Each structure stands twice: as structure tokens, then as C-alpha cells.
mmCIF file of C-alpha atoms in Angstrom:
data_model
loop_
_atom_site.group_PDB
_atom_site.id
_atom_site.type_symbol
_atom_site.label_atom_id
_atom_site.label_comp_id
_atom_site.label_asym_id
_atom_site.label_seq_id
_atom_site.Cartn_x
_atom_site.Cartn_y
_atom_site.Cartn_z
ATOM 1 C CA MET A 1166 0.181 12.291 35.662
ATOM 2 C CA ASP A 1167 2.375 12.871 32.299
ATOM 3 C CA HIS A 1168 1.036 11.113 29.265
ATOM 4 C CA SER A 1169 4.088 9.883 28.286
ATOM 5 C CA LEU A 1170 4.729 8.419 31.843
ATOM 6 C CA PHE A 1171 1.745 6.790 31.659
ATOM 7 C CA LEU A 1172 2.166 4.918 28.190
ATOM 8 C CA ARG A 1173 5.523 3.902 29.631
ATOM 9 C CA ARG A 1174 4.219 2.408 32.435
ATOM 10 C CA ARG A 1175 1.249 0.670 30.433
ATOM 11 C CA ALA A 1176 4.024 -0.429 28.218
ATOM 12 C CA GLU A 1177 6.042 -2.077 31.121
ATOM 13 C CA ARG A 1178 2.787 -3.457 32.525
ATOM 14 C CA PHE A 1179 1.714 -5.258 29.322
ATOM 15 C CA ALA A 1180 5.389 -6.670 29.097
ATOM 16 C CA GLN A 1181 4.988 -7.867 32.232
ATOM 17 C CA LEU A 1182 1.580 -9.457 31.850
ATOM 18 C CA LEU A 1183 2.863 -10.892 28.656
ATOM 19 C CA ASP A 1184 5.583 -12.715 30.341
ATOM 20 C CA GLU A 1185 3.669 -14.216 33.103
ATOM 21 C CA ALA A 1186 1.203 -15.828 30.191
ATOM 22 C CA ASN A 1187 3.779 -17.171 28.550
ATOM 23 C CA GLY A 1188 5.286 -18.909 31.699
ATOM 24 C CA GLY A 1189 7.684 -16.392 33.051
ATOM 25 C CA ARG A 1190 8.258 -15.213 36.728
ATOM 26 C CA ARG A 1191 4.943 -13.572 38.141
ATOM 27 C CA HIS A 1192 4.678 -10.214 39.466
ATOM 28 C CA HIS A 1193 2.852 -9.920 42.881
ATOM 29 C CA VAL A 1194 1.704 -6.559 41.772
ATOM 30 C CA ARG A 1195 -1.909 -5.612 40.057
ATOM 31 C CA SER A 1196 -2.462 -2.585 38.074
ATOM 32 C CA ARG A 1197 -5.788 -0.466 37.120
ATOM 33 C CA VAL A 1198 -5.088 -0.949 33.640
ATOM 34 C CA ASP A 1199 -4.527 -4.918 33.889
ATOM 35 C CA ASP A 1200 -8.475 -5.458 32.754
ATOM 36 C CA GLN A 1201 -7.896 -3.210 29.618
ATOM 37 C CA LEU A 1202 -4.666 -5.003 28.894
ATOM 38 C CA THR A 1203 -6.196 -8.663 29.151
ATOM 39 C CA ALA A 1204 -7.602 -8.483 25.580
ATOM 40 C CA LEU A 1205 -4.262 -7.170 24.176
ATOM 41 C CA VAL A 1206 -2.238 -10.086 25.974
ATOM 42 C CA ALA A 1207 -4.542 -13.067 24.869
ATOM 43 C CA VAL A 1208 -3.862 -11.627 21.105
ATOM 44 C CA GLY A 1209 0.047 -11.869 22.021
ATOM 45 C CA GLN A 1210 -0.285 -15.299 22.976
ATOM 46 C CA ARG A 1211 -2.318 -16.452 19.675
ATOM 47 C CA LEU A 1212 0.448 -14.661 17.890
ATOM 48 C CA SER A 1213 2.843 -16.488 19.368
ATOM 49 C CA THR A 1214 1.399 -19.811 19.080
ATOM 50 C CA GLU A 1215 -0.671 -19.520 16.109
ATOM 51 C CA ARG A 1216 0.569 -19.059 12.424
ATOM 52 C CA PRO A 1217 -2.647 -17.547 9.958
ATOM 53 C CA ALA A 1218 -3.113 -20.212 7.123
ATOM 54 C CA VAL A 1219 -1.896 -18.352 3.848
ATOM 55 C CA ASP A 1220 -2.290 -20.565 0.808
ATOM 56 C CA ALA A 1221 -0.819 -17.703 -1.618
ATOM 57 C CA GLU A 1222 3.013 -16.793 -1.856
ATOM 58 C CA VAL A 1223 3.914 -13.450 -0.015
ATOM 59 C CA ASP A 1224 4.673 -11.093 -2.843
ATOM 60 C CA PRO A 1225 8.727 -10.650 -2.384
ATOM 61 C CA GLY A 1226 8.696 -6.650 -2.782
ATOM 62 C CA PHE A 1227 6.163 -6.970 -0.105
ATOM 63 C CA ARG A 1228 8.314 -9.009 2.072
ATOM 64 C CA THR A 1229 11.268 -6.707 1.494
ATOM 65 C CA SER A 1230 9.388 -3.353 2.240
ATOM 66 C CA LEU A 1231 8.172 -4.836 5.518
ATOM 67 C CA ARG A 1232 11.357 -6.294 6.742
ATOM 68 C CA ALA A 1233 12.906 -2.993 5.961
ATOM 69 C CA MET A 1234 10.114 -0.929 7.989
ATOM 70 C CA LEU A 1235 10.786 -3.160 10.885
ATOM 71 C CA LEU A 1236 15.075 -3.022 10.882
ATOM 72 C CA ALA A 1237 14.237 1.024 10.400
ATOM 73 C CA THR A 1238 11.821 1.039 13.580
ATOM 74 C CA ALA A 1239 14.032 -1.371 15.790
ATOM 75 C CA GLU A 1240 17.043 1.035 14.830
ATOM 76 C CA ARG A 1241 14.953 4.021 15.794
ATOM 77 C CA GLU A 1242 13.918 2.582 19.269
ATOM 78 C CA GLY A 1243 17.300 1.005 20.296
ATOM 79 C CA ILE A 1244 15.790 -2.610 19.854
ATOM 80 C CA GLY A 1245 19.027 -4.996 19.876
ATOM 81 C CA ALA A 1246 21.572 -2.423 19.955
ATOM 82 C CA PRO A 1247 24.862 -3.306 21.863
ATOM 83 C CA VAL A 1248 25.743 -1.600 24.796
ATOM 84 C CA ILE A 1249 28.943 0.854 24.530
ATOM 85 C CA ALA A 1250 30.977 1.096 27.738
ATOM 86 C CA PRO A 1251 32.451 4.192 28.963
ATOM 87 C CA ALA A 1252 36.193 5.111 27.752
ATOM 88 C CA ASP A 1253 38.461 3.950 30.095
ATOM 89 C CA SER A 1254 39.239 6.730 32.483
ATOM 90 C CA THR A 1255 42.055 5.262 34.654
ATOM 91 C CA PRO A 1256 44.761 7.788 34.501
ATOM 92 C CA ALA A 1257 48.268 6.332 32.831
ATOM 93 C CA GLY A 1258 50.378 4.586 35.273
ATOM 94 C CA ARG A 1259 47.832 3.676 37.825
ATOM 95 C CA GLN A 1260 46.522 -0.115 38.300
ATOM 96 C CA PRO A 1261 43.045 -0.473 37.526
ATOM 97 C CA VAL A 1262 40.739 -1.001 40.424
ATOM 98 C CA VAL A 1263 39.754 -4.733 40.619
ATOM 99 C CA GLY A 1264 35.905 -5.067 41.618
ATOM 100 C CA PRO A 1265 32.953 -6.750 40.519
ATOM 101 C CA PRO A 1266 31.926 -6.536 36.675
ATOM 102 C CA PRO A 1267 29.784 -2.906 35.901
ATOM 103 C CA ARG A 1268 25.777 -3.247 35.798
ATOM 104 C CA PRO A 1269 24.754 -3.688 32.569
ATOM 105 C CA LEU A 1270 23.642 0.120 31.244
ATOM 106 C CA LEU A 1271 20.346 -1.141 29.845
ATOM 107 C CA PRO A 1272 18.047 -1.212 33.018
ATOM 108 C CA ALA A 1273 15.701 -4.063 33.354
ATOM 109 C CA VAL A 1274 12.548 -1.875 32.519
ATOM 110 C CA THR A 1275 13.919 -1.001 29.252
ATOM 111 C CA ALA A 1276 14.441 -4.572 28.352
ATOM 112 C CA ARG A 1277 10.639 -5.154 29.059
ATOM 113 C CA ARG A 1278 9.868 -2.454 27.041
ATOM 114 C CA ALA A 1279 11.733 -3.700 24.111
ATOM 115 C CA ARG A 1280 10.438 -7.038 24.386
ATOM 116 C CA ALA A 1281 6.534 -5.526 24.172
ATOM 117 C CA ARG A 1282 7.603 -3.646 21.299
ATOM 118 C CA LEU A 1283 9.139 -6.767 19.578
ATOM 119 C CA ALA A 1284 5.813 -8.442 20.505
ATOM 120 C CA ILE A 1285 3.530 -5.686 18.722
ATOM 121 C CA PHE A 1286 5.864 -5.344 15.911
ATOM 122 C CA SER A 1287 5.544 -9.047 15.474
ATOM 123 C CA GLY A 1288 1.951 -9.126 15.656
ATOM 124 C CA ILE A 1289 2.153 -6.359 13.242
ATOM 125 C CA ALA A 1290 4.211 -8.462 10.660
ATOM 126 C CA VAL A 1291 1.805 -11.617 11.070
ATOM 127 C CA GLY A 1292 -1.058 -9.428 10.623
ATOM 128 C CA ALA A 1293 0.139 -7.956 7.316
ATOM 129 C CA ILE A 1294 1.398 -11.474 5.892
ATOM 130 C CA ALA A 1295 -2.137 -12.515 6.831
ATOM 131 C CA VAL A 1296 -3.946 -9.677 5.089
ATOM 132 C CA SER A 1297 -1.290 -10.012 2.199
ATOM 133 C CA GLY A 1298 -2.931 -13.657 1.659
ATOM 134 C CA ILE A 1299 -6.282 -12.504 1.659
ATOM 135 C CA SER A 1300 -5.364 -10.014 -1.007
ATOM 136 C CA ALA A 1301 -3.678 -12.507 -3.254
ATOM 137 C CA ALA A 1302 -7.183 -14.582 -2.889
ATOM 138 C CA SER A 1303 -9.031 -11.393 -3.810
ATOM 139 C CA GLU A 1304 -7.231 -10.998 -7.277
ATOM 140 C CA ASN A 1305 -10.140 -13.261 -9.397
ATOM 141 C CA ALA A 1306 -12.904 -11.217 -7.507
ATOM 142 C CA VAL A 1307 -15.702 -9.593 -9.697
ATOM 143 C CA PRO A 1308 -17.834 -6.880 -8.866
ATOM 144 C CA GLY A 1309 -20.182 -8.325 -6.397
ATOM 145 C CA ASP A 1310 -18.075 -11.013 -4.652
ATOM 146 C CA ALA A 1311 -17.248 -10.553 -1.132
ATOM 147 C CA LEU A 1312 -13.675 -9.850 -1.527
ATOM 148 C CA TYR A 1313 -14.043 -7.291 -4.570
ATOM 149 C CA GLY A 1314 -13.597 -4.498 -2.035
ATOM 150 C CA MET A 1315 -10.186 -5.757 -0.684
ATOM 151 C CA LYS A 1316 -9.181 -5.972 -4.259
ATOM 152 C CA ARG A 1317 -9.831 -2.387 -4.628
ATOM 153 C CA SER A 1318 -8.357 -1.518 -1.536
ATOM 154 C CA THR A 1319 -4.881 -2.936 -2.700
ATOM 155 C CA GLU A 1320 -4.959 -1.138 -6.041
ATOM 156 C CA ARG A 1321 -5.809 2.292 -3.847
ATOM 157 C CA ALA A 1322 -2.721 1.294 -1.585
ATOM 158 C CA GLN A 1323 -0.353 0.639 -4.963
ATOM 159 C CA LEU A 1324 -1.429 4.176 -6.094
ATOM 160 C CA ALA A 1325 -0.429 5.924 -2.563
ATOM 161 C CA LEU A 1326 3.162 4.208 -2.884
ATOM 162 C CA ALA A 1327 3.471 5.211 -6.591
ATOM 163 C CA GLY A 1328 6.528 7.697 -6.459
ATOM 164 C CA SER A 1329 5.275 9.837 -9.261
ATOM 165 C CA ASP A 1330 2.369 10.774 -11.557
ATOM 166 C CA PRO A 1331 3.605 9.073 -14.595
ATOM 167 C CA SER A 1332 3.733 5.708 -12.393
ATOM 168 C CA ARG A 1333 0.110 6.364 -10.964
ATOM 169 C CA GLY A 1334 -1.374 7.046 -14.728
ATOM 170 C CA GLN A 1335 0.331 3.597 -15.831
ATOM 171 C CA LEU A 1336 -1.576 1.926 -12.738
ATOM 172 C CA PHE A 1337 -4.554 3.372 -13.748
ATOM 173 C CA LEU A 1338 -4.063 1.904 -17.339
ATOM 174 C CA ASP A 1339 -3.584 -1.308 -15.617
ATOM 175 C CA PHE A 1340 -6.272 -1.505 -13.278
ATOM 176 C CA ALA A 1341 -8.610 -0.608 -16.693
ATOM 177 C CA ARG A 1342 -7.074 -3.439 -18.267
ATOM 178 C CA THR A 1343 -7.979 -5.444 -15.130
ATOM 179 C CA ARG A 1344 -11.979 -3.947 -15.062
ATOM 180 C CA VAL A 1345 -12.493 -5.048 -18.727
ATOM 181 C CA GLY A 1346 -10.988 -8.456 -17.663
ATOM 182 C CA GLU A 1347 -14.023 -8.594 -15.001
ATOM 183 C CA ALA A 1348 -16.405 -7.364 -17.462
ATOM 184 C CA ALA A 1349 -16.018 -10.625 -19.582
ATOM 185 C CA THR A 1350 -16.426 -12.618 -16.473
ATOM 186 C CA VAL A 1351 -19.608 -11.038 -15.656
ATOM 187 C CA ARG A 1352 -20.891 -10.903 -18.868
ATOM 188 C CA GLY A 1353 -24.792 -11.648 -18.980
ATOM 189 C CA ASP A 1354 -25.384 -9.401 -15.746
ATOM 190 C CA GLY A 1355 -26.063 -6.095 -16.565
ATOM 191 C CA ASP A 1356 -25.702 -4.305 -13.329
ATOM 192 C CA ARG A 1357 -22.372 -6.057 -12.700
ATOM 193 C CA TYR A 1358 -21.351 -5.656 -16.346
ATOM 194 C CA GLY A 1359 -21.775 -1.832 -16.272
ATOM 195 C CA ALA A 1360 -20.213 -1.549 -13.110
ATOM 196 C CA ALA A 1361 -17.134 -3.005 -14.365
ATOM 197 C CA LEU A 1362 -17.219 -0.831 -17.631
ATOM 198 C CA ASP A 1363 -17.702 2.139 -15.315
ATOM 199 C CA GLY A 1364 -14.551 1.559 -13.440
ATOM 200 C CA MET A 1365 -12.648 0.991 -16.284
ATOM 201 C CA ASP A 1366 -13.829 4.560 -18.019
ATOM 202 C CA GLY A 1367 -12.955 6.146 -14.762
ATOM 203 C CA HIS A 1368 -9.305 4.568 -14.791
ATOM 204 C CA THR A 1369 -8.807 5.440 -18.003
ATOM 205 C CA ARG A 1370 -9.683 8.995 -17.832
ATOM 206 C CA GLU A 1371 -7.412 9.383 -14.582
ATOM 207 C CA GLY A 1372 -4.726 7.408 -16.427
ATOM 208 C CA VAL A 1373 -4.687 9.409 -19.641
ATOM 209 C CA ARG A 1374 -4.743 12.201 -17.817
ATOM 210 C CA LEU A 1375 -1.596 11.911 -15.751
ATOM 211 C CA LEU A 1376 0.393 10.760 -18.361
ATOM 212 C CA PHE A 1377 -0.946 13.523 -20.983
ATOM 213 C CA THR A 1378 0.067 15.877 -18.696
ATOM 214 C CA ALA A 1379 3.707 14.575 -17.693
ATOM 215 C CA VAL A 1380 4.008 14.867 -21.816
ATOM 216 C CA THR A 1381 3.262 18.503 -21.938
ATOM 217 C CA GLN A 1382 5.658 19.483 -18.957
ATOM 218 C CA ARG A 1383 8.558 17.029 -20.254
ATOM 219 C CA THR A 1384 7.805 17.359 -24.007
ATOM 220 C CA ASP A 1385 8.648 13.508 -23.669
ATOM 221 C CA PRO A 1386 6.699 11.402 -26.395
ATOM 222 C CA ALA A 1387 7.040 7.922 -23.889
ATOM 223 C CA GLY A 1388 3.751 8.732 -22.286
ATOM 224 C CA LEU A 1389 1.765 9.081 -25.468
ATOM 225 C CA ASP A 1390 3.583 5.581 -26.229
ATOM 226 C CA ALA A 1391 2.171 3.933 -23.128
ATOM 227 C CA VAL A 1392 -1.327 5.534 -23.895
ATOM 228 C CA ASP A 1393 -1.158 4.269 -27.584
ATOM 229 C CA THR A 1394 -0.224 0.756 -26.553
ATOM 230 C CA PHE A 1395 -2.797 0.791 -23.936
ATOM 231 C CA LEU A 1396 -5.671 1.880 -26.302
ATOM 232 C CA THR A 1397 -4.762 -0.720 -29.091
ATOM 233 C CA GLY A 1398 -5.360 -3.672 -26.346
ATOM 234 C CA GLN A 1399 -8.190 -2.425 -24.880
ATOM 235 C CA ARG A 1400 -10.233 -1.662 -27.959
ATOM 236 C CA ARG A 1401 -9.234 -4.975 -29.019
ATOM 237 C CA ALA A 1402 -10.849 -6.420 -25.665
ATOM 238 C CA LEU A 1403 -13.852 -4.558 -25.843
ATOM 239 C CA ASN A 1404 -14.679 -5.594 -29.494
ATOM 240 C CA ASP A 1405 -14.279 -9.213 -28.258
ATOM 241 C CA LEU A 1406 -17.012 -8.767 -25.823
ATOM 242 C CA LEU A 1407 -19.330 -7.081 -28.295
ATOM 243 C CA ASP A 1408 -19.660 -11.020 -30.006
ATOM 244 C CA GLY A 1409 -22.850 -12.426 -28.468
ATOM 245 C CA ALA A 1410 -23.587 -9.636 -25.844
ATOM 246 C CA SER A 1411 -27.120 -8.227 -25.346
ATOM 247 C CA ARG A 1412 -28.410 -4.964 -26.698
ATOM 248 C CA ALA A 1413 -28.259 -3.435 -23.303
ATOM 249 C CA GLU A 1414 -24.645 -4.783 -23.254
ATOM 250 C CA ARG A 1415 -23.412 -3.758 -26.889
ATOM 251 C CA GLU A 1416 -24.514 0.087 -26.284
ATOM 252 C CA ARG A 1417 -22.539 -0.038 -23.124
ATOM 253 C CA THR A 1418 -19.630 -1.436 -24.700
ATOM 254 C CA ARG A 1419 -19.958 1.306 -27.368
ATOM 255 C CA ARG A 1420 -19.911 4.375 -24.937
ATOM 256 C CA SER A 1421 -16.268 2.579 -23.455
ATOM 257 C CA LEU A 1422 -15.122 2.299 -27.291
ATOM 258 C CA ALA A 1423 -15.882 6.092 -28.089
ATOM 259 C CA LEU A 1424 -14.175 6.999 -24.707
ATOM 260 C CA LEU A 1425 -10.904 5.173 -25.982
ATOM 261 C CA ASP A 1426 -11.396 7.044 -29.636
ATOM 262 C CA ALA A 1427 -11.465 10.455 -28.029
ATOM 263 C CA ALA A 1428 -8.276 9.406 -25.792
ATOM 264 C CA GLY A 1429 -6.725 8.423 -29.010
ATOM 265 C CA GLU A 1430 -7.541 11.678 -30.693
ATOM 266 C CA ARG A 1431 -6.012 13.421 -27.901
ATOM 267 C CA SER A 1432 -2.940 11.406 -28.363
ATOM 268 C CA ALA A 1433 -2.316 11.918 -32.071
ATOM 269 C CA VAL A 1434 -2.762 16.122 -31.335
ATOM 270 C CA LEU A 1435 -0.215 15.816 -28.488
ATOM 271 C CA ARG A 1436 2.173 13.980 -30.358
ATOM 272 C CA THR A 1437 1.707 16.443 -33.538
ATOM 273 C CA SER A 1438 2.422 19.360 -31.158
ATOM 274 C CA LEU A 1439 5.532 18.227 -29.633
ATOM 275 C CA THR A 1440 7.015 18.713 -33.002
ATOM 276 C CA CYS A 1441 6.617 22.480 -32.370
ATOM 277 C CA GLY A 1442 8.045 22.569 -28.946
ATOM 278 C CA LEU A 1443 6.261 22.488 -25.844
ATOM 279 C CA PRO A 1444 2.648 22.573 -26.517
ATOM 280 C CA ALA A 1445 0.798 25.860 -25.192
ATOM 281 C CA THR A 1446 -2.120 24.673 -23.504
ATOM 282 C CA THR A 1447 -5.819 26.249 -24.017
ATOM 283 C CA GLY A 1448 -7.616 24.957 -21.009
ATOM 284 C CA SER A 1449 -7.998 21.239 -19.438
ATOM 285 C CA ASP A 1450 -10.887 18.747 -19.767
ATOM 286 C CA GLU A 1451 -11.161 14.792 -18.929
ATOM 287 C CA PHE A 1452 -8.097 14.068 -20.600
ATOM 288 C CA GLY A 1453 -5.914 16.544 -19.196
ATOM 289 C CA PRO A 1454 -4.390 19.812 -20.949
ATOM 290 C CA VAL A 1455 -5.909 20.625 -24.158
ATOM 291 C CA PRO A 1456 -2.522 21.600 -26.562
ATOM 292 C CA GLY A 1457 -2.848 24.651 -28.475
ATOM 293 C CA SER A 1458 -1.852 24.587 -32.495
ATOM 294 C CA CYS A 1459 1.524 24.573 -33.899
ATOM 295 C CA PRO A 1460 2.346 28.342 -35.267
ATOM 296 C CA THR A 1461 1.349 28.078 -38.897
ATOM 297 C CA PRO A 1462 5.132 28.846 -40.781
ATOM 298 C CA ARG A 1463 5.085 31.870 -42.737
#
């Protein structure tokens, strides 16, 4: 049997079972896939009668993008599209034949398939909104918390949706700010404190690398301004962590401060090299392209 035909019949049977479960007319047939669809029908019933409890407000940007995705899918699948009647082919001067109204061009099987797709898309929407609520609840999670993995997964999703390397670089710097806040929360717990600063250092390297690369490609100092602003705030936050810290925590914090100092030195070199045109790179390191020196004037 053709695979697409099998999937189409499976979707049609799912729509029938869903109609029956919601009080619709019963179909006196039984398919060999009924046992496989029973669990899906139960989920469809629950989605239509229950609503997940979400305490946090759904982000407006997420709601807009989800609506656009559902509308695009509905348009592509022809869900809700009006039926276009054929053009009048009656010859001029001849009276049209009066008869019963034409049958709908959309067959019942297509309507059932559309209902099945709408049920699936509704389930996706409700599930996505529930996930967004969990994501909002995980914003204050710190290393070691149950929701911390969800928090980091949300950050990875933001990076995947970023439209350019400079945008991703700025996101990495934002995540580094988040990590230093987590370190302040778990100070006193050596392992969790070190994990937060390890994450911060990794985000710092990746963020400045992307922004410095964009600077060398576009000869635009905007990326340097963003990095310098970030470094100023991070130094202040890390210096605050030194007050009352244990010896091990002070040593770990100073390593992160040294990384910020190195990034600041690279930013200054790149800013100087912009005055003599596109920086000629001599290689690359953890901060991205290594700029060459401006030519000495004769």
C-alpha cells in the first residue's frame, strides 16, 4: 500500500474516532489502527476539556510568532479556505438549467482531515503555551535546581532564532550577565559557584568572539562599544562577589576577572586598528581574529 495513502487513511480514522469521543455520530467500522490511535484520541479529549494552569503571562513575542506559524500552516493546508465555484459556462442567450444546488466541492473526507489537523495544531499550541509557562517559571533557577535545564534550553532556543552573528554575540553576553547573577545566588556552595562562573566565562568568550569577528568584517565599532559596556558591568559584578568570599571563591573569581581584562585589551587593539582601515588578521584565538598592527607612517 502506498505510504501516503496509509497516512491519509490513518488521519481520517483519527478524525472519526475524535468525533465519536466528543459525542458525534458513531461509525460502525473498525480499523486495525484503532488500538494505536486510542492514546491519541484520549490526548485530544483532554486538550479540548482541560487547560494547563499557567501562572506566568505568555510572552507577547512568542504568542505572535506562534499565531503566525499556525496561520501559515492553515493557509498551506487549505484549512478554512473558501470553496471557489467554477465560472459560469452557460452560453449567451440561453436560460440556465434550474436544478438542485451543486454539491460542495470539498468532500467530507477532506473536512474530517482538516478537523484532525486542527486538533493536532491546537494540541501543539496548548502544549507550546504550557512550555512557555514552565520556561517563565525557570527564569530564577540556578545550577542544581530542577528547572535549570529548562532555563538553559530556552537560551539555546533564543540563540537558534537569532538572525545574525552580532545578535548571537549580544545574546551570549546577556547570558554571561545571567550567570554572574546565579553565582551571587549560590555563593558559599563551591561546586555550584564554580559552575556558574564556568558558564559565564564560556558565554563571554563566545560573545566577544562573534562581536569582534563582525567588527573586523564590517569595520564598525558598534560591536566594540557593546563589549566595552559589558566588560564594565561584569567587572563591577565580579568585584562585588569578592566581598566576603572564601579563599577558593576569590581565586575562582579572579580567573574570570583576568578573562575580562584580556577581552578588554583585545577590544582596545581592535579599536586602534580601525583607524587604519580594515584590520589585517594574523591568526585567531579564543577571542576571534587577531588584528595586525597599523603600518608605521613613513
